[in-house]
PDB file of C-alpha atoms in Angstrom:
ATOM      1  CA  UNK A 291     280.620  18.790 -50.279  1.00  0.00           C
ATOM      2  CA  UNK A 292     279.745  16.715 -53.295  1.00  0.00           C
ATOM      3  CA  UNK A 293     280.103  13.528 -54.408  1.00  0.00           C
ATOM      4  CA  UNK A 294     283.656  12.451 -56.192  1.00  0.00           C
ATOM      5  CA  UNK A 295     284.292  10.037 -58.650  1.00  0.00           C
ATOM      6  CA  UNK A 296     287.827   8.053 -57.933  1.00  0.00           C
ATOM      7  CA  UNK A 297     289.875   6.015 -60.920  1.00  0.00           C
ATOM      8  CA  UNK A 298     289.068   2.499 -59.839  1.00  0.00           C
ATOM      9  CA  UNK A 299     292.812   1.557 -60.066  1.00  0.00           C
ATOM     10  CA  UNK A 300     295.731   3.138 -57.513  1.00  0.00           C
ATOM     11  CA  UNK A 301     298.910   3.853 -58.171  1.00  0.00           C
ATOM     12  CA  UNK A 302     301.563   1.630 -58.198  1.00  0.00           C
ATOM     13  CA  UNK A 303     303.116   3.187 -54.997  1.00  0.00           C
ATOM     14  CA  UNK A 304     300.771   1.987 -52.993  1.00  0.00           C
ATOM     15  CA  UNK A 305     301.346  -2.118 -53.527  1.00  0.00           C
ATOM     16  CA  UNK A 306     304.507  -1.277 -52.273  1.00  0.00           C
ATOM     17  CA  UNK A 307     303.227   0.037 -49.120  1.00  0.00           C
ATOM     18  CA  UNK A 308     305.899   2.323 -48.055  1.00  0.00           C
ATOM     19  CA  UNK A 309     304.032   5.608 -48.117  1.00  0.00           C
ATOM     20  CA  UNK A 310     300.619   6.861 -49.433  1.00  0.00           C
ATOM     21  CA  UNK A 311     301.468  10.312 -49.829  1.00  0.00           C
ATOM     22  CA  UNK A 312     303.439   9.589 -53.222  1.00  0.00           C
ATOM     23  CA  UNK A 313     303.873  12.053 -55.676  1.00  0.00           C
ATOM     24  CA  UNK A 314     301.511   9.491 -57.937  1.00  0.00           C
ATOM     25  CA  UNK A 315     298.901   9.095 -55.405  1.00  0.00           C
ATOM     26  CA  UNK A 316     298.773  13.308 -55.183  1.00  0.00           C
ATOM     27  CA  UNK A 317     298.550  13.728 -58.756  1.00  0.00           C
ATOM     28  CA  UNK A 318     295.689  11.243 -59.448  1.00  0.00           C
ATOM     29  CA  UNK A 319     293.893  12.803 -56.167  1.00  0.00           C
ATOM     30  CA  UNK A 320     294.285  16.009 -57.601  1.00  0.00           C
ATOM     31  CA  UNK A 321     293.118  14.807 -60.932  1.00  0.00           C
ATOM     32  CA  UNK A 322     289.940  12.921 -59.497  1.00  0.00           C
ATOM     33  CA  UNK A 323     288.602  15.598 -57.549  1.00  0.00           C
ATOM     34  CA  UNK A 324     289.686  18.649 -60.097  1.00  0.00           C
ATOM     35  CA  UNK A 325     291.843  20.069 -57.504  1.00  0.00           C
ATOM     36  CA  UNK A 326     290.041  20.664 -54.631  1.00  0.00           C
ATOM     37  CA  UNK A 327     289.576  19.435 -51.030  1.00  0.00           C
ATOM     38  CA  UNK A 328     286.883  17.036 -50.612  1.00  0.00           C
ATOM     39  CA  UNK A 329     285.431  18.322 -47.441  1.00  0.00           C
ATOM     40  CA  UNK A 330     285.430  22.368 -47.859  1.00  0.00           C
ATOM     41  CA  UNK A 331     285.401  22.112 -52.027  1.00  0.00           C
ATOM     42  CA  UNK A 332     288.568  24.815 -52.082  1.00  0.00           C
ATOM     43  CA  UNK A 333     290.673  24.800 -54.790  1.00  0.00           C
ATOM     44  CA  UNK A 334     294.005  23.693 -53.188  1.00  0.00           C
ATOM     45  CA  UNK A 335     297.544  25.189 -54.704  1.00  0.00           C
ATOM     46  CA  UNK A 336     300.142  23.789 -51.857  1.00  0.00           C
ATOM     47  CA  UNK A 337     298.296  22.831 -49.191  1.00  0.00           C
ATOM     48  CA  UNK A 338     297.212  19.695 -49.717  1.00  0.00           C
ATOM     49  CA  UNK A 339     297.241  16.090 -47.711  1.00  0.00           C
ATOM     50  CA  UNK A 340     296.643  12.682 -48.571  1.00  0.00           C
ATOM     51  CA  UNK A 341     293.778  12.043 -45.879  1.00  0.00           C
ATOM     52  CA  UNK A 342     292.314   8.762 -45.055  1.00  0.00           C
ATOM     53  CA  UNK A 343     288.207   8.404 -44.947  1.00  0.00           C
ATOM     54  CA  UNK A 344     288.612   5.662 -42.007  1.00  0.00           C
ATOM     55  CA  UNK A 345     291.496   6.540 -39.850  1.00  0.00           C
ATOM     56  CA  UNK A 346     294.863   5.033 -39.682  1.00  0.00           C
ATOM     57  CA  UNK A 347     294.618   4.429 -35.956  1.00  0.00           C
ATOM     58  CA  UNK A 348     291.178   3.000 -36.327  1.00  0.00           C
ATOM     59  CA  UNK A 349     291.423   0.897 -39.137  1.00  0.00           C
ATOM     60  CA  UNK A 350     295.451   0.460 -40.182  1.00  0.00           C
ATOM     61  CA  UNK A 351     294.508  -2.471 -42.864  1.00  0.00           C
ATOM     62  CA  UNK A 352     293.125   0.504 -44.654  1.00  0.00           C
ATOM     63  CA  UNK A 353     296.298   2.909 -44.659  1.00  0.00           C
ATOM     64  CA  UNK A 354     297.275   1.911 -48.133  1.00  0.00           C
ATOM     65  CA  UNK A 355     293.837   1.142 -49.509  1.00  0.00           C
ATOM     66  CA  UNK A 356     292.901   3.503 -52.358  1.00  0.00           C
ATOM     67  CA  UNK A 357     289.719   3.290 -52.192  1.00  0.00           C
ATOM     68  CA  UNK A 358     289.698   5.136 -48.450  1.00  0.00           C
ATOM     69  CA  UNK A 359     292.654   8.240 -49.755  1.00  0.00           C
ATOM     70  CA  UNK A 360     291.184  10.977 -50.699  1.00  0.00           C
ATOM     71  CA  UNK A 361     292.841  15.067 -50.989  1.00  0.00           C
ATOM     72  CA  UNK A 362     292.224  17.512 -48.706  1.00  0.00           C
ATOM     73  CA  UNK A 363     293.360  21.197 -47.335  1.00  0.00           C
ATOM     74  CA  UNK A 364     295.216  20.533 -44.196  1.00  0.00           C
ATOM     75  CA  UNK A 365     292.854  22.906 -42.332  1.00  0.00           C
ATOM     76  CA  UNK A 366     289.877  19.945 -43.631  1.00  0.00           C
ATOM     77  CA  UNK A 367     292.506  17.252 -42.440  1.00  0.00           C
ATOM     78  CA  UNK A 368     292.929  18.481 -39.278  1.00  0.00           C
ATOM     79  CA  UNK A 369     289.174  18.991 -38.581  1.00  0.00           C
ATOM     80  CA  UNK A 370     288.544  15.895 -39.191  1.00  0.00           C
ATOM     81  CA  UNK A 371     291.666  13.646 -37.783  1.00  0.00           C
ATOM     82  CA  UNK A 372     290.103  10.517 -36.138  1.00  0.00           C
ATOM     83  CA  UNK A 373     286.927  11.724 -34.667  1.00  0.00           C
ATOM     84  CA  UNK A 374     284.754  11.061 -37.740  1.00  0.00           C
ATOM     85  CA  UNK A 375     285.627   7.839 -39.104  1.00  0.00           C
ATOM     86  CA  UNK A 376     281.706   7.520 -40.348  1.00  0.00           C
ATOM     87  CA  UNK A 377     281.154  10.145 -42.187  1.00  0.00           C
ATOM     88  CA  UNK A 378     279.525   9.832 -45.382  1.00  0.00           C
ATOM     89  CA  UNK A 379     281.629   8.293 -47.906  1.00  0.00           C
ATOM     90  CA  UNK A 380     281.526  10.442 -50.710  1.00  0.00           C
ATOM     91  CA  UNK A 381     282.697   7.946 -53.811  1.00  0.00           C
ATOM     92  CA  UNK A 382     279.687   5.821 -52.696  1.00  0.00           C
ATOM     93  CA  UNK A 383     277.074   8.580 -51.605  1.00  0.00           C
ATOM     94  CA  UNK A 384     275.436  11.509 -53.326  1.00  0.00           C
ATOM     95  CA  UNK A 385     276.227  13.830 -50.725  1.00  0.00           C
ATOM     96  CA  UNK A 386     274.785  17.009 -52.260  1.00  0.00           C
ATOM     97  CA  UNK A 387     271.638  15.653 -52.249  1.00  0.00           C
ATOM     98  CA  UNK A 388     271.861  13.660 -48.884  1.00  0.00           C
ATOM     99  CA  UNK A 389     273.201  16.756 -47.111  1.00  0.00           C
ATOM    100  CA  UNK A 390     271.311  20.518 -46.942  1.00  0.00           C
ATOM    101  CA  UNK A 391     274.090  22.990 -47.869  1.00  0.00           C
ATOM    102  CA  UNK A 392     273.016  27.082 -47.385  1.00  0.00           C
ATOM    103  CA  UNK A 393     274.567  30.038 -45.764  1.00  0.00           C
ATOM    104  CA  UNK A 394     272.426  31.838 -43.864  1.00  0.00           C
ATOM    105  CA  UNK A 395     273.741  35.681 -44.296  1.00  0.00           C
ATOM    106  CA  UNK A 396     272.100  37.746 -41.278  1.00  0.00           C
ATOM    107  CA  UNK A 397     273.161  35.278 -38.535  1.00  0.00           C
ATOM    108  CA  UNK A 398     276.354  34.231 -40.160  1.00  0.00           C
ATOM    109  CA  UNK A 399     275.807  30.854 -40.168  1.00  0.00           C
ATOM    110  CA  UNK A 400     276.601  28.190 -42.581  1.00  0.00           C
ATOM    111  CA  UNK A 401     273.264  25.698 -42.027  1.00  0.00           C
ATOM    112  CA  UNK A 402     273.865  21.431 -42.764  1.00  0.00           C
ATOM    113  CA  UNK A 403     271.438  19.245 -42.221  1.00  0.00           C
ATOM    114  CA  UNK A 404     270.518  15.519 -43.155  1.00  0.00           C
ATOM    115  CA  UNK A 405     268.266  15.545 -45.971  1.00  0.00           C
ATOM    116  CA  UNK A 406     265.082  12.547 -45.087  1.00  0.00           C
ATOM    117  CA  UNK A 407     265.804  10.637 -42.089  1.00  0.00           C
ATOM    118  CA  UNK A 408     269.478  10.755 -40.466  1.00  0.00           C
ATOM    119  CA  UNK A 409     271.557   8.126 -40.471  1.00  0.00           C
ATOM    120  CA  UNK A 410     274.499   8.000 -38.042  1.00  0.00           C
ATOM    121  CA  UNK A 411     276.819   9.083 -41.139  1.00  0.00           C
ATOM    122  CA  UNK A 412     274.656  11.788 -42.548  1.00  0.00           C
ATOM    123  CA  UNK A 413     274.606  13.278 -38.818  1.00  0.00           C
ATOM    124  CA  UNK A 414     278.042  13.258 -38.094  1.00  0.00           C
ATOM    125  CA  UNK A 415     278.828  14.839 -41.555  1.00  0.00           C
ATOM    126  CA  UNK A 416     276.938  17.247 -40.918  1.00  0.00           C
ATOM    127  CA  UNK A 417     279.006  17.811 -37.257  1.00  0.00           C
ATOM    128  CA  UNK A 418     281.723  17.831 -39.289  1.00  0.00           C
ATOM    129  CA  UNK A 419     280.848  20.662 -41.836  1.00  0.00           C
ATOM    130  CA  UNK A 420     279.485  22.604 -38.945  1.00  0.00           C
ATOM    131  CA  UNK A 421     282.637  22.532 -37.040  1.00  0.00           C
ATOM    132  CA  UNK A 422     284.541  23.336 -40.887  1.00  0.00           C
ATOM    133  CA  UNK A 423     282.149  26.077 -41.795  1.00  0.00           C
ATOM    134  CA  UNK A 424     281.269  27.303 -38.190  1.00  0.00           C
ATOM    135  CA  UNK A 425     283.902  26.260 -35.590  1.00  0.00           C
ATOM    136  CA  UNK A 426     282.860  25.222 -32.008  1.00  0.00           C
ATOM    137  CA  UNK A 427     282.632  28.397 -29.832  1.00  0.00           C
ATOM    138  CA  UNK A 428     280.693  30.737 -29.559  1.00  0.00           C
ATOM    139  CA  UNK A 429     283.031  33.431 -32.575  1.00  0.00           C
ATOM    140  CA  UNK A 430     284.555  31.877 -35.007  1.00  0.00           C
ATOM    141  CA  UNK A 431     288.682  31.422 -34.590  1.00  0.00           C
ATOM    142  CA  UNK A 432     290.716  33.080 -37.350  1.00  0.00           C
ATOM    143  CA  UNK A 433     291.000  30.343 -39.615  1.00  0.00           C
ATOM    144  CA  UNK A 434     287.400  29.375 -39.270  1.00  0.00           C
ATOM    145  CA  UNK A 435     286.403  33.077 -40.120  1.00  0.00           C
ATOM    146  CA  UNK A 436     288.990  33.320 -42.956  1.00  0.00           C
ATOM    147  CA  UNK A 437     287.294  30.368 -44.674  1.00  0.00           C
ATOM    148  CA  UNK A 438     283.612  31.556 -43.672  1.00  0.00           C
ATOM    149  CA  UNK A 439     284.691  34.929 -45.207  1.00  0.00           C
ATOM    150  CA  UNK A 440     286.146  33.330 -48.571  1.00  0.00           C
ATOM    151  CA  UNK A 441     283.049  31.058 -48.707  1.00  0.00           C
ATOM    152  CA  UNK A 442     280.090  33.914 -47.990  1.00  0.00           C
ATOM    153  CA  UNK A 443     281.931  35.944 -50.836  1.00  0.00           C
ATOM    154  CA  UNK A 444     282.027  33.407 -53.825  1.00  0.00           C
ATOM    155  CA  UNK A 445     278.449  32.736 -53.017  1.00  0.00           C
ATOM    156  CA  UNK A 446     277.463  35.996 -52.343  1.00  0.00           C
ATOM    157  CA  UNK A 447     278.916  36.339 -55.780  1.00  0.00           C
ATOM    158  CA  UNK A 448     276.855  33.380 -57.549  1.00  0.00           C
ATOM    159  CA  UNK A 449     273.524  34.770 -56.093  1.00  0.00           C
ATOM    160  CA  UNK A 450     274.051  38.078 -57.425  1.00  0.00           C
ATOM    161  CA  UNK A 451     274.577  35.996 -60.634  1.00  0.00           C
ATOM    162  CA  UNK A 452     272.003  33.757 -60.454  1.00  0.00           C
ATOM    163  CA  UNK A 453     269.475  36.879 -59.535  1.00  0.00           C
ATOM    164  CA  UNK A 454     270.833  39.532 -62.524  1.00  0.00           C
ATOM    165  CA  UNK A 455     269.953  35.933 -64.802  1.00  0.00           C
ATOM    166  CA  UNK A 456     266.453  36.116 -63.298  1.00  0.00           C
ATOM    167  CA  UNK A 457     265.631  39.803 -64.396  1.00  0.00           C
ATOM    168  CA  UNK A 458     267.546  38.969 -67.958  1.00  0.00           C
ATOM    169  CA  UNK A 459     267.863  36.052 -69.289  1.00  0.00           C
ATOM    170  CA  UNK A 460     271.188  36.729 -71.679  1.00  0.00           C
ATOM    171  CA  UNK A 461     272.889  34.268 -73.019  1.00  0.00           C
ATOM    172  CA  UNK A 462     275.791  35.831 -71.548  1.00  0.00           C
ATOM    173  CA  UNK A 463     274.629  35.247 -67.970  1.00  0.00           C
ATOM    174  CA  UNK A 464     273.222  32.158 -68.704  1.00  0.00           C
ATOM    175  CA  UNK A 465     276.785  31.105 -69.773  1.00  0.00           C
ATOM    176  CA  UNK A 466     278.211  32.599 -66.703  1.00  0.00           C
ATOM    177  CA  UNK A 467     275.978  30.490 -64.688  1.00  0.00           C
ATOM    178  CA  UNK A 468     277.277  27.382 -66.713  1.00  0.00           C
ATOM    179  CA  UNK A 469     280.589  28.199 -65.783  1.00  0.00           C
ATOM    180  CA  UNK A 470     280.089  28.746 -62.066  1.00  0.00           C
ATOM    181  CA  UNK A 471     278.675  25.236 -62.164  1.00  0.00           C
ATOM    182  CA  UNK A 472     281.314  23.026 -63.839  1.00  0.00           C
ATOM    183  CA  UNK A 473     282.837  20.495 -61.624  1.00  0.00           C
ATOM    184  CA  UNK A 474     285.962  22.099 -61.455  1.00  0.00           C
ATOM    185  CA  UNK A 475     284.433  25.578 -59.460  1.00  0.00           C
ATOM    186  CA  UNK A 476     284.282  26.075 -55.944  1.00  0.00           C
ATOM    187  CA  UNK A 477     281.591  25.443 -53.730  1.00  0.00           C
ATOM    188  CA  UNK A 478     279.146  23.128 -55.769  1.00  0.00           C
ATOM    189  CA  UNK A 479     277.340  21.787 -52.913  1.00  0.00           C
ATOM    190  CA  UNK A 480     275.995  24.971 -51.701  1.00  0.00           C
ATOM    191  CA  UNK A 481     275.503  26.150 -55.261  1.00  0.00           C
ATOM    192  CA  UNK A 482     273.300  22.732 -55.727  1.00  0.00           C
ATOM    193  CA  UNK A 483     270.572  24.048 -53.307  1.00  0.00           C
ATOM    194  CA  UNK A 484     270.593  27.806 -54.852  1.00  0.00           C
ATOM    195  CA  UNK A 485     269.257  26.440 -58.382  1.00  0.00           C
ATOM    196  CA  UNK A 486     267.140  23.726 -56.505  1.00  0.00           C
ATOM    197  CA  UNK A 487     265.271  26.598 -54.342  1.00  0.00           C
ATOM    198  CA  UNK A 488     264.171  28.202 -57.920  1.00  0.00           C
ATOM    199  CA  UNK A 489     261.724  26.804 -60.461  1.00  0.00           C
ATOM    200  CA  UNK A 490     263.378  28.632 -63.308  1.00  0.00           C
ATOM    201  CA  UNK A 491     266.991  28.327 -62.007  1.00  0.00           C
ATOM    202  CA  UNK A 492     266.511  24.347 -61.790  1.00  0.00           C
ATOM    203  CA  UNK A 493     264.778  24.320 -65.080  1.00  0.00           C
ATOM    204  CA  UNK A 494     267.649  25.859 -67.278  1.00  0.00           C
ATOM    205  CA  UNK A 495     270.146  24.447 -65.040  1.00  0.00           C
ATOM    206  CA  UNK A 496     269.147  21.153 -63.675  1.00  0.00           C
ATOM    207  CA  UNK A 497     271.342  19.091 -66.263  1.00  0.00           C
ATOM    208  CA  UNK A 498     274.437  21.017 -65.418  1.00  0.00           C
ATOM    209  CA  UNK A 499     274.431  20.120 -61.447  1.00  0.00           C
ATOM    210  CA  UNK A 500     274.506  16.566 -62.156  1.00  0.00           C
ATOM    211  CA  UNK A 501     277.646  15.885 -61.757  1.00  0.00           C
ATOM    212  CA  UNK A 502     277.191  12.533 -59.531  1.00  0.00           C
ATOM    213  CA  UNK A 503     275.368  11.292 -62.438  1.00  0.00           C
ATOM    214  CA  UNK A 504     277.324  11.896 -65.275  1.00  0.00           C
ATOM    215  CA  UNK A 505     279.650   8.629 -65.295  1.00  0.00           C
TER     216      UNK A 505
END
């Protein structure tokens, strides 16, 4: 989970207030966050939803607000639903560096935690990725295994990357690395703390994992 940068202007559909999941309000979701979900950072092809930061239920004056829609996978949506109306919002918050992002290969475990002291919305993002990334018992449920499984391999894939760059530094792996990190790839909040944990990684690549910092 990074942070996103939204256009400051909705769609027109929305002064209308007759739906927010318009065919507009989709496209320029899928356009601000370079098609993917917010929450997971999976590239979405059908499965998307038009999900509210603050709940409908809890806060209905914001159903139509654009400034609390943002695009998610319905398996992100549904995680979510109304129990974590204070997560960290990220159009205001650099959550990538707020938030600890690894995977943690022998015990199968993706790890979150606040980064300097918690706040109540650092914490309960962090509940929330756990239950994404991890589920709540005790195995994973199908879905929650299918997404661990998709996750551990792209980043399995970007360490064995990162490590062949290491031992030689081509060009051509160095550009590989590049590409892996564009905003548009999968999975830039875990691949944030990978360059960060290496003193040569972050020193080639620190000015191509600032995203949050380059509007």
């Amino acid at each position: 989970m990074i942070r996103i940068y939204k256009s400051s202007e909705g769609p027109s559909s929305l002064e209308h207030k007759t739906s927010w999941n318009c065919e507009d309000v989709n496209s320029r979701l899928m356009k601000d966050q370079h098609g993917k979900c917010y929450l997971c950072e999976r590239r979405i092809v059908t499965d998307f939803q038009v999900e509210h930061l603050k709940s409908c239920n809890a806060n209905p004056d914001k159903a139509y607000q654009w400034s609390n829609l943002l695009w998610a996978c319905s398996y992100c949506n549904q995680k979510k639903s109304d129990s974590f109306d204070c997560i960290l919002n990220p159009i205001e918050c650099d959550v990538e560096n707020s938030i600890f992002q690894k995977i943690d290969f022998p015990k199968s475990f993706v790890i979150f935690r606040s980064e300097g002291d918690p706040t109540i919305e650092s914490e309960a993002t962090v509940e929330l990725l756990k239950r994404i990334f991890n589920g709540l018992g005790k195995y994973r449920k199908l879905r929650e295994q299918q997404l661990y499984d998709y996750t551990k391999a792209r980043i399995t894939s970007f360490q064995a990357l990162c490590l062949s760059w290491l031992n030689n530094e081509s060009e051509e792996l160095r550009n590989a690395i590049i590409e892996e990190l564009d905003i548009r790839s999968e999975f830039l909040g875990f691949k944030y703390w990978i360059i960060r944990s290496n003193y040569r990684l972050l020193s080639t690549f620190s000015s191509f994992i600032i995203w949050n910092k380059s509007k």
